Amino acid sequence: MSKRATSRDVAEHAGVSRTTVSFVLNNVPGIRISEDTRQRVIEVARQLNYHPDASARRMASGKTKTIGFILRQTPDQVFADHLLPQMLGGVSQAATAQGFHVLFEPITPEDNSGAYVRLIRERHVDGIILSGPRFDDRELLKIHAEGAPVVLVGQLSQTDIPFIDVDNIGGARLATEHLIGLGHRRIALITNASTAYSASLDRLIGFRQALETSGIPYDLSLVRYGQFTPQSGEAAMNELLDMIPRPTAVFVASDVVALGALRAVHKKKLSVPHDIAFVGFDDIPLAESVSPPLTTVRIPAAGLGWAAVDLLTRIIAQEEIRNPKVVLETELVVRASCGAAAGLTHPA
Amino acid sequence: MSKRATSRDVAEHAGVSRTTVSFVLNNVPGIRISEDTRQRVIEVARQLNYHPDASARRMASGKTKTIGFILRQTPDQVFADHLLPQMLGGVSQAATAQGFHVLFEPITPEDNSGAYVRLIRERHVDGIILSGPRFDDRELLKIHAEGAPVVLVGQLSQTDIPFIDVDNIGGARLATEHLIGLGHRRIALITNASTAYSASLDRLIGFRQALETSGIPYDLSLVRYGQFTPQSGEAAMNELLDMIPRPTAVFVASDVVALGALRAVHKKKLSVPHDIAFVGFDDIPLAESVSPPLTTVRIPAAGLGWAAVDLLTRIIAQEEIRNPKVVLETELVVRASCGAAAGLTHPA
DNA sequence: TTGACATGGTAAATCGTGTTAGTAAACCGT
DNA sequence: ACGGTTTACTAACACGATTTACCATGTCAA
């Protein structure tokens, strides 16, 4: 097991200088090297099993070609994040395509030590994507002010930090309008989480907008608040099902919460969509495989990842960004739980 | 926006040498620095907002304090990997605890270019965890032979590469024995995938072992092969339900596949567990939230991550490893789909 | 007095590359 | 024959730390 080969070794064996080795192996444009020398260097490099040292290269070039992907979630939230694989997959696909690596770092929301900003400060990465930014994150504002490349997934009002987000309001409107279009008038809402989360609030707003546009009064007694979990959905749904008269449809602003709600319905021996129609939100991978398959609003999770990487790499490259705030559209995916397929409609 | 502070700047402002700065800031043991000097250095570093450059540090120390987490899956597989968040969460938790960062890199199984081995060769990372190793991966064998720290998640027979795996045989036996214990004799099996995958094969073996131990003949006509997806499970289940007499129970060696099978049952207006009992495998996060909640075999996904990191970091530290092959036990999680809760038993 | 040892540091080598500025030789047109 | 250009390459510095080896001074026991 001899020592690793360095560019110096290659240079010596090929009878050229290190500079030439670097030029050849990096294919530096605008530099003339004879085909003869070029081949010799390449051949020697192969023979010596030469691979340039990443750390040295980073130091010399000043670029790490790495981005940090920070997830502001507790371990429990990470474990139950059904769109994480898509999102992360999108991120690494896009990053790889641009020659970047991805450093993955979850960090609990309570952790205000700003540990993750060290990734930037110590130059582990060229920039970071932060999913689930917090209002009280002073360290984040600081590094952004210092000029560090940062892209948020999710919004942070009051700042000009570039972000990628989903059109939650539009998506919720889509879902609600669909139910209205099927003839429903008594439509309940179960939120995905507390309205302290902007995504939750936006989905509620979209729900309300759709009602108002159709002239249906917004009835607060038909609104319940989920907490990310199926359990919270089940509890909320039980309350709604006990109402007299019952709502004829419900928009659950999260598929995971909707599964709990679905269970509540099944336990009462009621049927979806016949007794109550469902529309969810997120289009998690299993939404189409539960019974009944869930009509839901698709979030382009992988697309969020791509877009975030795309934006971030442009910022890193110091490009002039025309629009640093990107909102991706959602899409209604109609399956069985809303009753549309069955031609079910409700009288006004 | 002035230049970044370097250790030289700190040294000058504090009136000491760079060596001393390094000693103080790294708390190098066995080195004496007066408390006075120490405080001065720390204070100056704070004032100058000094953060050591990761690349320079890597180069000088020869350690990257980073591990690569490689996922040998297609993008589609990644998107539908319901245990990925747990596993990845486990990996980064453990890594963080040991002062390591995690580089995440999915790579399609078809890609035999060995792109990921560059992570090792170019010293981006100190070692790698490879999930889903392939038999035909020559590059993998090569870097292992070269002494690179590698830990597999999943086994590769014929090699002595350290690995972490789940006791698939034992888990399948657990599931099957549970059904047998409930009185079932006509028990079907739907595999999670082709038996070309060792995990699939092992689960089939465990199923068979349980039958044989109880003196129940292994009936090939009761075996169907899933392909990761709910669709494959639905198709398989339809075949099984058409049999006369029907099996009274089925062990589906994957929760995701089981969901499709469940749908098939629902479509035929049959009931679980009354008409047919179910036991799944994996304990994906939604297993407890579907209807009926799925009895299943829990894989300690986060534990796989921890264990892999633990093993890898020991190898990196050149510790003597007593047991480089770790098999984690599974756990049967009894819910409603098997009928145990309802006290349902089947006559022999 | 002297040798040993502890104290509190520092100088200098090293890590392995990228990159700018420069140069020797060959070529070329007149 | 000669100035100018192209070709093909190299010397040397920069990047920012870690780490080994060494040194000056003071103290203390023999």
Coordinates of C-alpha atoms in Angstrom, one line a residue, chain A residues 56-187:
Chain A
A56 CA -6.6 20.9 -1.8
R57 CA -8.7 21.7 -4.8
R58 CA -11.2 23.4 -2.6
M59 CA -8.7 25.5 -0.9
A60 CA -7.0 26.5 -4.1
S61 CA -10.1 27.3 -6.0
G62 CA -12.1 28.8 -3.2
K63 CA -15.1 26.8 -4.2
T64 CA -16.4 23.7 -2.4
K65 CA -18.9 22.7 -5.1
T66 CA -21.1 21.6 -2.2
I67 CA -24.4 22.9 -1.0
G68 CA -26.0 22.4 2.4
F69 CA -29.5 21.2 2.7
I70 CA -30.8 22.2 6.1
L71 CA -34.0 20.8 7.5
R72 CA -35.5 22.7 10.4
Q73 CA -37.4 19.8 11.9
T74 CA -37.3 17.7 15.0
P75 CA -36.2 14.1 14.5
D76 CA -39.8 13.0 14.9
Q77 CA -40.9 15.4 12.2
V78 CA -38.1 14.2 9.9
F79 CA -39.2 10.6 10.4
A80 CA -42.8 11.4 9.5
D81 CA -42.0 13.7 6.6
H82 CA -43.6 11.9 3.7
L83 CA -42.3 14.2 1.0
L84 CA -38.8 14.3 2.2
P85 CA -37.6 11.6 -0.1
Q86 CA -39.0 13.5 -3.1
M87 CA -37.7 16.8 -2.0
L88 CA -34.2 15.5 -1.2
G89 CA -34.2 13.4 -4.3
G90 CA -35.0 16.5 -6.3
V91 CA -32.3 18.4 -4.6
S92 CA -29.6 15.9 -5.2
Q93 CA -30.6 15.3 -8.7
A94 CA -30.3 18.9 -9.5
A95 CA -27.2 19.4 -7.5
T96 CA -25.5 16.5 -9.2
A97 CA -26.4 17.8 -12.6
Q98 CA -24.7 21.1 -11.7
G99 CA -21.6 19.3 -10.3
F100 CA -22.5 20.0 -6.7
H101 CA -22.6 17.7 -3.8
V102 CA -25.2 17.8 -1.0
L103 CA -24.5 18.1 2.7
F104 CA -27.6 17.0 4.6
E105 CA -28.1 18.5 8.0
P106 CA -31.3 18.3 10.0
I107 CA -31.6 20.7 13.0
T108 CA -34.3 21.0 15.5
P109 CA -36.3 24.2 15.5
E110 CA -35.5 24.8 19.1
D111 CA -31.8 24.9 18.4
N112 CA -31.1 28.5 18.2
S113 CA -27.3 28.1 18.5
G114 CA -27.2 28.6 14.7
A115 CA -25.1 25.6 14.4
Y116 CA -25.9 25.2 10.8
V117 CA -24.5 28.6 9.9
R118 CA -21.1 27.3 10.6
L119 CA -21.4 25.4 7.4
I120 CA -21.3 28.7 5.6
R121 CA -18.9 30.5 8.0
E122 CA -16.4 27.7 7.9
R123 CA -16.8 27.3 4.2
H124 CA -17.9 23.8 4.2
V125 CA -20.4 24.7 1.5
D126 CA -20.9 27.4 -1.1
G127 CA -24.4 28.0 -0.1
I128 CA -27.4 26.6 1.7
I129 CA -31.0 25.6 1.2
L130 CA -33.0 26.0 4.3
S131 CA -36.3 24.2 4.6
G132 CA -38.7 25.5 7.3
P133 CA -37.1 28.8 8.2
R134 CA -38.0 30.4 11.5
F135 CA -38.9 34.0 12.2
D136 CA -36.7 34.1 15.2
D137 CA -33.6 32.9 13.4
R138 CA -31.2 35.8 13.9
E139 CA -28.2 33.9 12.7
L140 CA -29.9 33.3 9.4
L141 CA -30.6 37.0 8.9
K142 CA -27.0 37.7 9.8
I143 CA -25.4 35.4 7.3
H144 CA -27.8 36.6 4.6
A145 CA -26.8 40.2 5.4
E146 CA -23.2 39.1 5.1
G147 CA -23.9 38.1 1.6
A148 CA -24.0 34.3 2.0
P149 CA -25.9 32.5 -0.7
V150 CA -29.1 31.2 0.9
V151 CA -32.4 30.0 -0.5
L152 CA -35.4 29.2 1.7
V153 CA -38.0 26.6 1.1
G154 CA -41.0 28.2 2.5
Q155 CA -41.3 31.9 3.1
L156 CA -40.1 34.4 5.6
S157 CA -42.0 37.6 5.4
Q158 CA -40.3 40.8 6.4
T159 CA -37.1 39.7 4.7
D160 CA -35.8 39.7 1.2
I161 CA -34.2 36.3 1.3
P162 CA -34.8 34.4 -1.9
F163 CA -37.2 31.5 -1.5
I164 CA -39.1 28.8 -3.2
D165 CA -42.6 28.0 -2.1
V166 CA -45.8 26.3 -3.0
D167 CA -48.9 28.2 -3.8
N168 CA -50.8 27.0 -0.7
I169 CA -53.6 29.5 -1.1
G170 CA -54.2 28.5 -4.7
G171 CA -54.0 24.8 -3.9
A172 CA -56.6 25.1 -1.1
R173 CA -58.8 27.1 -3.4
L174 CA -58.5 24.3 -6.0
A175 CA -59.5 21.7 -3.5
T176 CA -62.4 23.6 -2.1
E177 CA -63.7 24.7 -5.5
H178 CA -63.7 21.1 -6.6
L179 CA -65.9 20.1 -3.7
I180 CA -68.2 23.1 -4.4
G181 CA -68.3 22.1 -8.1
L182 CA -69.6 18.7 -7.0
G183 CA -72.5 20.4 -5.3
H184 CA -71.3 20.5 -1.7
R185 CA -72.3 23.5 0.3
R186 CA -71.6 22.3 3.9
I187 CA -67.9 21.9 3.6

